[in-house]
């Protein structure tokens, strides 16, 4: 039997009837048309489905939508403010941190969340924070450099 | 898209309601907490519970509180909360270390200490640390309540002493004696997202900083159906003066205390050799920490 | 070197913002009204005869709209090379690997489709499953394909010079073996597609593919639809690396079911299905016998290679050639003998993956060369410098090194890593290693015999002069080709990148063989440059008529017209432009005649301005059998130095530093080139240390997940010091040639050589897991 859940996604309140066996990834993509969250594996191995749930980055493929009742969710679509990109998005774009882009939404969410909690992370801390987000294209270096540069820009 | 099978979902509003529900469901209901193990297995089709019961609304399962000099950790505390907790980090660094090794930051934000225990996976990260700490699990059923030491909690892969209808509510960790130190080392392939090839948790207690070992606990993980004591290593350590030679001897004895298999992650012979290496290394670190910690720290 | 306005820069990618904001749409993101969902029935057995397929129960399930087997799909064979069309959409007589496609369902939702699949009953008669090349090659082994008794899917024998004779002049002769393991592409985006056969009989397929052209042709051929009625469109693609370069059965099936139901059909691979499909790197077993003269001259090589091909051919017929031919450079080698055998086995099919047949061969041979240089008492860098080829040299197998910055690459990594201070001076447990490699910059010939152009491009200026629309069928799969082609167009035409809109990956835009063999920068780039120059010519001709200035005295650069012999009075043209734009506020007022104005003039006087470009390489390569494979208009090359730490008590290898120098001819986008280098190195590191597709005793993939098939995480990959070498390739547009695949070549051997330097142990089998290295060190200690 479907359950009615209420949650906030990217600062917008939603009320959705969902079957218990639907994951947060599915509801975000299929019911809310937020297609920026991807499914790369479905079992928590790759991080492509990362969203911020109640302030913490999680694999949305392993969250039941019903478990998100009452939660605050941020997806990649909620990172930019109005017209302007978040500094992390800016540096990702400028510094070559994006190749195929499939890991990018998850990567950006993990990175922005890190900078909220730790505004001046060391390289090791950046890599640690991104260790659940796999990338096959970049070798991670330009991603790490972009996060560090964003941190510098957000200082001033 | 990897699909979940159909099931019914309940969110009881109190522990008594939850226990009554689980009792009524007999074996057909499973508690879902972080879901990082349960949902993966449901997607693979290896478990198909008809009901999932979430204890989201039940109070008292999400705190880390000081208790009688030690700690009481709610079963629904997430692994990242444990890894980041100052309480845990200062009093029980071996547990904080084990927590920080589990999976990835994304997994740790959902996985719970309770889940890591009740799923009873031979390679689970928290149980070895909890066992060397002498932790106990509070289990509550509809009609009964009991406290079971983690040491002896596990019976085999996926199997523990927990009965149908029982819920793990809290984990109680007693305060460590003075001059106690511990360490947990997990050997994997990559630096993240790994399930251990071999893991070891060790804890040593000295009678005084330059004294003898009065308590030794060495727990081997991923080398037997459950986490096991390296009993001959422990025996060889107690009453002895700590030294690198003693630890090397204990480590080589530990090899005889495990029964590793060859599986997709590693071969039996290699696992035996790594028991040797990891026991030696954890004992060294445990000893160094024990020497320095008058107030007790594991 | 010449300075440019748009190229050789670090311009951000044209599609980066869409990807950074979640706006980019990949195949699984697409949907259409009334869409059906498809699901596939795949064989659970590695080798079995199909006795009967019963779809009645499946067809009866409410919500099911179509169920198809070979009866509906037909029996037209396809594959990659026409010489080896050995695949069918669905198995008819037998299944040849766990995962082989048997049937499919289209239904109103995915759950129903999957339930219907589970209701299809197939009766199998199990056959002996040949799960390794030894069993497949054994006397009396069952034939996996009747046409290939003995299970040899392809066989190559080549000799250049005279190997046996040459050995007589060699002071050192060694034989060593080397084996890698099956890899998986490991791209983050599983294959997905959406097919729509409309009421006019036009079929459109959106698919996560590296080549819309090859997919289009395959679908047309297999389903019997004219090529002109098949349109393949590539949405954003989340990585390809080779496995997505040819059609897959899911694509054909989605098209078939759309045709039959009249509704759009969407199908998506699960991660497990990605592993079952494979078409990724083979397992190579090499035996190298190398002869070197007393003075360190590499003189003779005999290379014997066996490939575990899996159940079908795919790109494998090219792989078995590359496994030999790609050792012909970058060292002078006058005598090379190669015998290669690709063997069918009852496992998922292997194909082409980054670096194709060259990676394992390079790994084993560069390690052997290190052993030899040590025997000679020569520094490994010096040994390589002594033997390397130079620009203008031709290999013994007729590859022409029209540009080759091998020396610059080697010296670059030697100096960049501080080799001299470290080699032989690092503490025990730490090591440093070097290796080199090279790769084609586009396969010299298409995969099907044809005189076709390899790339076409069309540029169409908008009528208001405001934008440049570039149409190409080239595939942007994450490597950055949209940006590179946009930059080439902008540079050649004389505008800025912002003025160019790149439309790509659509068979309606032309012909492009796609993103494989590292070809698009050179080949698609040439076509684009041609189209841009043609467009420029038309604009300048129109201006010439209006201003009475000869075309030769004008140019376009930086968005303005350049008058080489003094500016004429163009006020008349400006007045016309201003008059046509009454009400606009941002009209041109500067001293220069803008491109916008000129393009407007060109439209008014000539009509729509369209420039076309088309590229195919000239006759390439030698006249021997198989000469085609490995030919290319240009070759990229690279050198790498890697530093490792080995934990001697666990066997764990940590790669501490990597220094990589790659000769890409000319960097169209410097950030992009570095990104390709770093990404290649991460795939090489993964293959060296972690990656291995494993099977159980029944031929099932034992680790079909990204948890148990381990690609490097951010904590496993060190920083790479990248050095771009630009040798100015005469056959490349603006001197550019490849970087996408060549960069991976030296990675594995540089790691192997560093490990030897650290702990004195040679590993001849990948991956170098901690267990494998520990066992080798233990073995060494015993001796």
mmCIF file of N, CA, C and O in Angstrom, chain A residues 39-111:
data_model
loop_
_atom_site.group_PDB
_atom_site.id
_atom_site.type_symbol
_atom_site.label_atom_id
_atom_site.label_comp_id
_atom_site.label_asym_id
_atom_site.label_seq_id
_atom_site.Cartn_x
_atom_site.Cartn_y
_atom_site.Cartn_z
ATOM 1 N N UNK A 39 21.727 6.783 -11.236
ATOM 2 C CA UNK A 39 21.947 5.458 -10.663
ATOM 3 C C UNK A 39 23.089 4.789 -11.422
ATOM 4 O O UNK A 39 22.970 4.549 -12.610
ATOM 5 N N UNK A 40 24.171 4.515 -10.748
ATOM 6 C CA UNK A 40 25.322 3.884 -11.389
ATOM 7 C C UNK A 40 25.422 2.411 -11.053
ATOM 8 O O UNK A 40 26.014 1.651 -11.801
ATOM 9 N N UNK A 41 24.864 2.032 -9.879
ATOM 10 C CA UNK A 41 24.997 0.634 -9.484
ATOM 11 C C UNK A 41 23.814 0.145 -8.669
ATOM 12 O O UNK A 41 23.523 -1.038 -8.663
ATOM 13 N N UNK A 42 23.146 1.034 -7.945
ATOM 14 C CA UNK A 42 21.974 0.646 -7.164
ATOM 15 C C UNK A 42 22.268 0.014 -5.823
ATOM 16 O O UNK A 42 21.339 -0.320 -5.089
ATOM 17 N N UNK A 43 23.541 -0.174 -5.483
ATOM 18 C CA UNK A 43 23.852 -0.879 -4.227
ATOM 19 C C UNK A 43 24.871 -0.155 -3.360
ATOM 20 O O UNK A 43 25.469 -0.761 -2.474
ATOM 21 N N UNK A 44 25.054 1.121 -3.590
ATOM 22 C CA UNK A 44 25.917 1.893 -2.696
ATOM 23 C C UNK A 44 27.404 1.779 -2.959
ATOM 24 O O UNK A 44 28.215 2.213 -2.149
ATOM 25 N N UNK A 45 27.790 1.243 -4.118
ATOM 26 C CA UNK A 45 29.214 1.063 -4.413
ATOM 27 C C UNK A 45 29.851 2.248 -5.131
ATOM 28 O O UNK A 45 31.078 2.303 -5.229
ATOM 29 N N UNK A 46 29.044 3.151 -5.723
ATOM 30 C CA UNK A 46 29.667 4.120 -6.630
ATOM 31 C C UNK A 46 29.426 5.592 -6.292
ATOM 32 O O UNK A 46 30.183 6.436 -6.736
ATOM 33 N N UNK A 47 28.350 5.917 -5.579
ATOM 34 C CA UNK A 47 28.124 7.306 -5.186
ATOM 35 C C UNK A 47 27.468 8.187 -6.219
ATOM 36 O O UNK A 47 27.250 9.371 -5.960
ATOM 37 N N UNK A 48 27.115 7.654 -7.383
ATOM 38 C CA UNK A 48 26.494 8.490 -8.415
ATOM 39 C C UNK A 48 25.128 9.002 -7.961
ATOM 40 O O UNK A 48 24.626 9.994 -8.483
ATOM 41 N N UNK A 49 24.537 8.335 -6.984
ATOM 42 C CA UNK A 49 23.185 8.681 -6.529
ATOM 43 C C UNK A 49 23.213 9.585 -5.300
ATOM 44 O O UNK A 49 22.191 9.807 -4.669
ATOM 45 N N UNK A 50 24.376 10.124 -4.955
ATOM 46 C CA UNK A 50 24.513 10.923 -3.740
ATOM 47 C C UNK A 50 23.528 12.083 -3.689
ATOM 48 O O UNK A 50 23.363 12.827 -4.672
ATOM 49 N N UNK A 51 22.849 12.237 -2.536
ATOM 50 C CA UNK A 51 22.078 13.441 -2.238
ATOM 51 C C UNK A 51 22.433 13.827 -0.809
ATOM 52 O O UNK A 51 22.991 13.023 -0.068
ATOM 53 N N UNK A 52 22.112 15.059 -0.426
ATOM 54 C CA UNK A 52 22.308 15.459 0.964
ATOM 55 C C UNK A 52 20.977 15.257 1.670
ATOM 56 O O UNK A 52 19.954 15.829 1.259
ATOM 57 N N UNK A 53 20.973 14.414 2.697
ATOM 58 C CA UNK A 53 19.742 14.122 3.438
ATOM 59 C C UNK A 53 19.949 14.573 4.871
ATOM 60 O O UNK A 53 20.834 14.048 5.548
ATOM 61 N N UNK A 54 19.156 15.536 5.286
ATOM 62 C CA UNK A 54 19.289 16.097 6.637
ATOM 63 C C UNK A 54 20.734 16.445 6.944
ATOM 64 O O UNK A 54 21.276 16.103 7.989
ATOM 65 N N UNK A 55 21.348 17.094 5.989
ATOM 66 C CA UNK A 55 22.699 17.615 6.180
ATOM 67 C C UNK A 55 23.821 16.642 5.942
ATOM 68 O O UNK A 55 24.984 17.014 6.094
ATOM 69 N N UNK A 56 23.523 15.404 5.578
ATOM 70 C CA UNK A 56 24.598 14.441 5.373
ATOM 71 C C UNK A 56 24.509 13.813 3.982
ATOM 72 O O UNK A 56 23.430 13.432 3.536
ATOM 73 N N UNK A 57 25.655 13.661 3.311
ATOM 74 C CA UNK A 57 25.632 13.006 1.998
ATOM 75 C C UNK A 57 25.409 11.501 2.178
ATOM 76 O O UNK A 57 26.057 10.861 3.006
ATOM 77 N N UNK A 58 24.456 10.970 1.398
ATOM 78 C CA UNK A 58 24.129 9.546 1.487
ATOM 79 C C UNK A 58 23.919 8.991 0.087
ATOM 80 O O UNK A 58 23.687 9.735 -0.865
ATOM 81 N N UNK A 59 23.970 7.658 -0.030
ATOM 82 C CA UNK A 59 23.615 6.983 -1.282
ATOM 83 C C UNK A 59 22.099 6.880 -1.314
ATOM 84 O O UNK A 59 21.511 6.082 -0.580
ATOM 85 N N UNK A 60 21.454 7.656 -2.170
ATOM 86 C CA UNK A 60 19.989 7.659 -2.178
ATOM 87 C C UNK A 60 19.411 6.339 -2.671
ATOM 88 O O UNK A 60 18.239 6.054 -2.443
ATOM 89 N N UNK A 61 20.235 5.508 -3.329
ATOM 90 C CA UNK A 61 19.737 4.211 -3.808
ATOM 91 C C UNK A 61 19.507 3.260 -2.649
ATOM 92 O O UNK A 61 18.860 2.224 -2.818
ATOM 93 N N UNK A 62 20.042 3.578 -1.486
ATOM 94 C CA UNK A 62 19.863 2.719 -0.317
ATOM 95 C C UNK A 62 19.001 3.399 0.748
ATOM 96 O O UNK A 62 19.043 3.028 1.916
ATOM 97 N N UNK A 63 18.242 4.389 0.341
ATOM 98 C CA UNK A 63 17.272 5.017 1.241
ATOM 99 C C UNK A 63 15.897 4.747 0.660
ATOM 100 O O UNK A 63 15.662 5.035 -0.518
ATOM 101 N N UNK A 64 15.017 4.173 1.461
ATOM 102 C CA UNK A 64 13.645 4.026 0.987
ATOM 103 C C UNK A 64 13.011 5.413 0.995
ATOM 104 O O UNK A 64 13.207 6.182 1.932
ATOM 105 N N UNK A 65 12.213 5.700 -0.002
ATOM 106 C CA UNK A 65 11.539 7.001 -0.035
ATOM 107 C C UNK A 65 10.737 7.212 1.246
ATOM 108 O O UNK A 65 10.710 8.312 1.810
ATOM 109 N N UNK A 66 10.117 6.151 1.732
ATOM 110 C CA UNK A 66 9.311 6.291 2.953
ATOM 111 C C UNK A 66 10.174 6.688 4.149
ATOM 112 O O UNK A 66 9.710 7.330 5.077
ATOM 113 N N UNK A 67 11.445 6.319 4.118
ATOM 114 C CA UNK A 67 12.318 6.709 5.212
ATOM 115 C C UNK A 67 12.650 8.197 5.166
ATOM 116 O O UNK A 67 13.132 8.758 6.146
ATOM 117 N N UNK A 68 12.407 8.817 4.012
ATOM 118 C CA UNK A 68 12.721 10.240 3.856
ATOM 119 C C UNK A 68 11.553 11.132 4.258
ATOM 120 O O UNK A 68 11.631 12.358 4.119
ATOM 121 N N UNK A 69 10.485 10.549 4.766
ATOM 122 C CA UNK A 69 9.353 11.340 5.242
ATOM 123 C C UNK A 69 9.839 12.298 6.323
ATOM 124 O O UNK A 69 10.488 11.885 7.282
ATOM 125 N N UNK A 70 9.548 13.571 6.135
ATOM 126 C CA UNK A 70 9.962 14.561 7.125
ATOM 127 C C UNK A 70 11.382 15.059 6.958
ATOM 128 O O UNK A 70 11.857 15.890 7.727
ATOM 129 N N UNK A 71 12.084 14.575 5.940
ATOM 130 C CA UNK A 71 13.485 14.962 5.778
ATOM 131 C C UNK A 71 13.655 16.168 4.863
ATOM 132 O O UNK A 71 12.751 16.544 4.125
ATOM 133 N N UNK A 72 14.848 16.714 4.943
ATOM 134 C CA UNK A 72 15.245 17.798 4.046
ATOM 135 C C UNK A 72 16.310 17.251 3.115
ATOM 136 O O UNK A 72 17.334 16.734 3.563
ATOM 137 N N UNK A 73 16.031 17.332 1.846
ATOM 138 C CA UNK A 73 16.931 16.744 0.844
ATOM 139 C C UNK A 73 17.472 17.845 -0.046
ATOM 140 O O UNK A 73 16.756 18.780 -0.401
ATOM 141 N N UNK A 74 18.744 17.703 -0.401
ATOM 142 C CA UNK A 74 19.289 18.582 -1.432
ATOM 143 C C UNK A 74 19.861 17.712 -2.527
ATOM 144 O O UNK A 74 20.614 16.784 -2.264
ATOM 145 N N UNK A 75 19.470 17.999 -3.765
ATOM 146 C CA UNK A 75 20.048 17.312 -4.920
ATOM 147 C C UNK A 75 20.922 18.315 -5.668
ATOM 148 O O UNK A 75 20.977 19.489 -5.311
ATOM 149 N N UNK A 76 21.560 17.856 -6.742
ATOM 150 C CA UNK A 76 22.446 18.726 -7.520
ATOM 151 C C UNK A 76 21.683 19.952 -8.039
ATOM 152 O O UNK A 76 22.248 21.045 -8.158
ATOM 153 N N UNK A 77 20.401 19.761 -8.301
ATOM 154 C CA UNK A 77 19.614 20.882 -8.815
ATOM 155 C C UNK A 77 19.459 21.996 -7.793
ATOM 156 O O UNK A 77 19.069 23.104 -8.137
ATOM 157 N N UNK A 78 19.738 21.684 -6.530
ATOM 158 C CA UNK A 78 19.582 22.697 -5.489
ATOM 159 C C UNK A 78 20.876 23.354 -5.060
ATOM 160 O O UNK A 78 20.913 24.084 -4.081
ATOM 161 N N UNK A 79 21.950 23.089 -5.792
ATOM 162 C CA UNK A 79 23.243 23.627 -5.364
ATOM 163 C C UNK A 79 23.444 25.061 -5.837
ATOM 164 O O UNK A 79 23.904 25.917 -5.082
ATOM 165 N N UNK A 80 23.118 25.318 -7.091
ATOM 166 C CA UNK A 80 23.267 26.674 -7.599
ATOM 167 C C UNK A 80 22.224 27.576 -6.944
ATOM 168 O O UNK A 80 21.134 27.124 -6.620
ATOM 169 N N UNK A 81 22.571 28.834 -6.750
ATOM 170 C CA UNK A 81 21.631 29.790 -6.134
ATOM 171 C C UNK A 81 21.094 30.675 -7.242
ATOM 172 O O UNK A 81 21.855 31.419 -7.837
ATOM 173 N N UNK A 82 19.793 30.609 -7.505
ATOM 174 C CA UNK A 82 19.182 31.381 -8.591
ATOM 175 C C UNK A 82 19.992 31.191 -9.862
ATOM 176 O O UNK A 82 20.059 30.124 -10.415
ATOM 177 N N UNK A 83 20.626 32.258 -10.273
ATOM 178 C CA UNK A 83 21.342 32.269 -11.534
ATOM 179 C C UNK A 83 22.805 31.888 -11.424
ATOM 180 O O UNK A 83 23.459 31.638 -12.414
ATOM 181 N N UNK A 84 23.334 31.967 -10.207
ATOM 182 C CA UNK A 84 24.786 31.808 -10.129
ATOM 183 C C UNK A 84 25.175 30.469 -9.554
ATOM 184 O O UNK A 84 24.513 29.918 -8.663
ATOM 185 N N UNK A 85 26.256 29.942 -10.104
ATOM 186 C CA UNK A 85 26.753 28.653 -9.672
ATOM 187 C C UNK A 85 27.430 28.775 -8.310
ATOM 188 O O UNK A 85 27.963 29.819 -7.959
ATOM 189 N N UNK A 86 27.389 27.701 -7.573
ATOM 190 C CA UNK A 86 28.131 27.610 -6.322
ATOM 191 C C UNK A 86 29.621 27.645 -6.669
ATOM 192 O O UNK A 86 30.017 27.162 -7.742
ATOM 193 N N UNK A 87 30.457 28.213 -5.791
ATOM 194 C CA UNK A 87 31.904 28.221 -6.084
ATOM 195 C C UNK A 87 32.461 26.856 -6.464
ATOM 196 O O UNK A 87 33.332 26.766 -7.325
ATOM 197 N N UNK A 88 31.948 25.790 -5.862
ATOM 198 C CA UNK A 88 32.432 24.459 -6.231
ATOM 199 C C UNK A 88 32.055 24.148 -7.680
ATOM 200 O O UNK A 88 32.846 23.599 -8.437
ATOM 201 N N UNK A 89 30.861 24.518 -8.082
ATOM 202 C CA UNK A 89 30.473 24.305 -9.475
ATOM 203 C C UNK A 89 31.348 25.129 -10.406
ATOM 204 O O UNK A 89 31.791 24.659 -11.457
ATOM 205 N N UNK A 90 31.625 26.362 -10.007
ATOM 206 C CA UNK A 90 32.477 27.236 -10.832
ATOM 207 C C UNK A 90 33.845 26.611 -11.032
ATOM 208 O O UNK A 90 34.351 26.533 -12.152
ATOM 209 N N UNK A 91 34.456 26.195 -9.931
ATOM 210 C CA UNK A 91 35.817 25.664 -10.064
ATOM 211 C C UNK A 91 35.818 24.330 -10.809
ATOM 212 O O UNK A 91 36.729 24.053 -11.583
ATOM 213 N N UNK A 92 34.790 23.525 -10.611
ATOM 214 C CA UNK A 92 34.703 22.275 -11.373
ATOM 215 C C UNK A 92 34.693 22.582 -12.870
ATOM 216 O O UNK A 92 35.357 21.934 -13.666
ATOM 217 N N UNK A 93 33.912 23.569 -13.250
ATOM 218 C CA UNK A 93 33.791 23.939 -14.666
ATOM 219 C C UNK A 93 35.105 24.504 -15.192
ATOM 220 O O UNK A 93 35.587 24.129 -16.251
ATOM 221 N N UNK A 94 35.703 25.396 -14.423
ATOM 222 C CA UNK A 94 36.901 26.088 -14.910
ATOM 223 C C UNK A 94 38.142 25.212 -14.949
ATOM 224 O O UNK A 94 39.018 25.417 -15.771
ATOM 225 N N UNK A 95 38.234 24.268 -14.010
ATOM 226 C CA UNK A 95 39.506 23.579 -13.825
ATOM 227 C C UNK A 95 39.548 22.165 -14.397
ATOM 228 O O UNK A 95 40.461 21.404 -14.082
ATOM 229 N N UNK A 96 38.579 21.807 -15.215
ATOM 230 C CA UNK A 96 38.633 20.500 -15.861
ATOM 231 C C UNK A 96 38.274 19.345 -14.941
ATOM 232 O O UNK A 96 38.694 18.215 -15.185
ATOM 233 N N UNK A 97 37.484 19.620 -13.893
ATOM 234 C CA UNK A 97 37.118 18.539 -12.975
ATOM 235 C C UNK A 97 35.968 17.701 -13.509
ATOM 236 O O UNK A 97 35.544 16.744 -12.867
ATOM 237 N N UNK A 98 35.456 18.068 -14.672
ATOM 238 C CA UNK A 98 34.314 17.355 -15.249
ATOM 239 C C UNK A 98 34.685 16.796 -16.611
ATOM 240 O O UNK A 98 35.078 17.548 -17.500
ATOM 241 N N UNK A 99 34.552 15.479 -16.766
ATOM 242 C CA UNK A 99 34.729 14.886 -18.086
ATOM 243 C C UNK A 99 33.389 14.325 -18.542
ATOM 244 O O UNK A 99 32.616 15.051 -19.140
ATOM 245 N N UNK A 100 33.058 13.090 -18.239
ATOM 246 C CA UNK A 100 31.779 12.576 -18.730
ATOM 247 C C UNK A 100 30.612 13.137 -17.930
ATOM 248 O O UNK A 100 29.485 13.146 -18.408
ATOM 249 N N UNK A 101 30.884 13.563 -16.711
ATOM 250 C CA UNK A 101 29.865 14.230 -15.908
ATOM 251 C C UNK A 101 28.951 13.338 -15.104
ATOM 252 O O UNK A 101 28.130 13.839 -14.343
ATOM 253 N N UNK A 102 29.078 12.013 -15.236
ATOM 254 C CA UNK A 102 28.102 11.154 -14.575
ATOM 255 C C UNK A 102 28.329 11.122 -13.064
ATOM 256 O O UNK A 102 27.394 11.006 -12.294
ATOM 257 N N UNK A 103 29.574 11.238 -12.640
ATOM 258 C CA UNK A 103 29.866 11.229 -11.200
ATOM 259 C C UNK A 103 29.713 12.627 -10.623
ATOM 260 O O UNK A 103 29.699 12.798 -9.397
ATOM 261 N N UNK A 104 29.626 13.613 -11.511
ATOM 262 C CA UNK A 104 29.718 15.015 -11.096
ATOM 263 C C UNK A 104 28.665 15.453 -10.085
ATOM 264 O O UNK A 104 29.009 16.073 -9.073
ATOM 265 N N UNK A 105 27.387 15.164 -10.283
ATOM 266 C CA UNK A 105 26.420 15.604 -9.273
ATOM 267 C C UNK A 105 26.771 15.095 -7.874
ATOM 268 O O UNK A 105 26.803 15.874 -6.919
ATOM 269 N N UNK A 106 27.064 13.813 -7.757
ATOM 270 C CA UNK A 106 27.423 13.238 -6.458
ATOM 271 C C UNK A 106 28.681 13.848 -5.899
ATOM 272 O O UNK A 106 28.789 14.159 -4.710
ATOM 273 N N UNK A 107 29.649 14.041 -6.753
ATOM 274 C CA UNK A 107 30.939 14.598 -6.364
ATOM 275 C C UNK A 107 30.747 16.019 -5.826
ATOM 276 O O UNK A 107 31.295 16.381 -4.784
ATOM 277 N N UNK A 108 29.960 16.818 -6.537
ATOM 278 C CA UNK A 108 29.750 18.204 -6.128
ATOM 279 C C UNK A 108 29.011 18.253 -4.792
ATOM 280 O O UNK A 108 29.326 19.054 -3.917
ATOM 281 N N UNK A 109 28.044 17.386 -4.616
ATOM 282 C CA UNK A 109 27.305 17.387 -3.348
ATOM 283 C C UNK A 109 28.206 16.984 -2.195
ATOM 284 O O UNK A 109 28.191 17.616 -1.136
ATOM 285 N N UNK A 110 28.998 15.940 -2.363
ATOM 286 C CA UNK A 110 29.926 15.545 -1.297
ATOM 287 C C UNK A 110 30.904 16.669 -1.009
ATOM 288 O O UNK A 110 31.235 16.941 0.148
ATOM 289 N N UNK A 111 31.361 17.350 -2.048
ATOM 290 C CA UNK A 111 32.356 18.416 -1.877
ATOM 291 C C UNK A 111 31.769 19.640 -1.182
ATOM 292 O O UNK A 111 32.378 20.206 -0.274
#
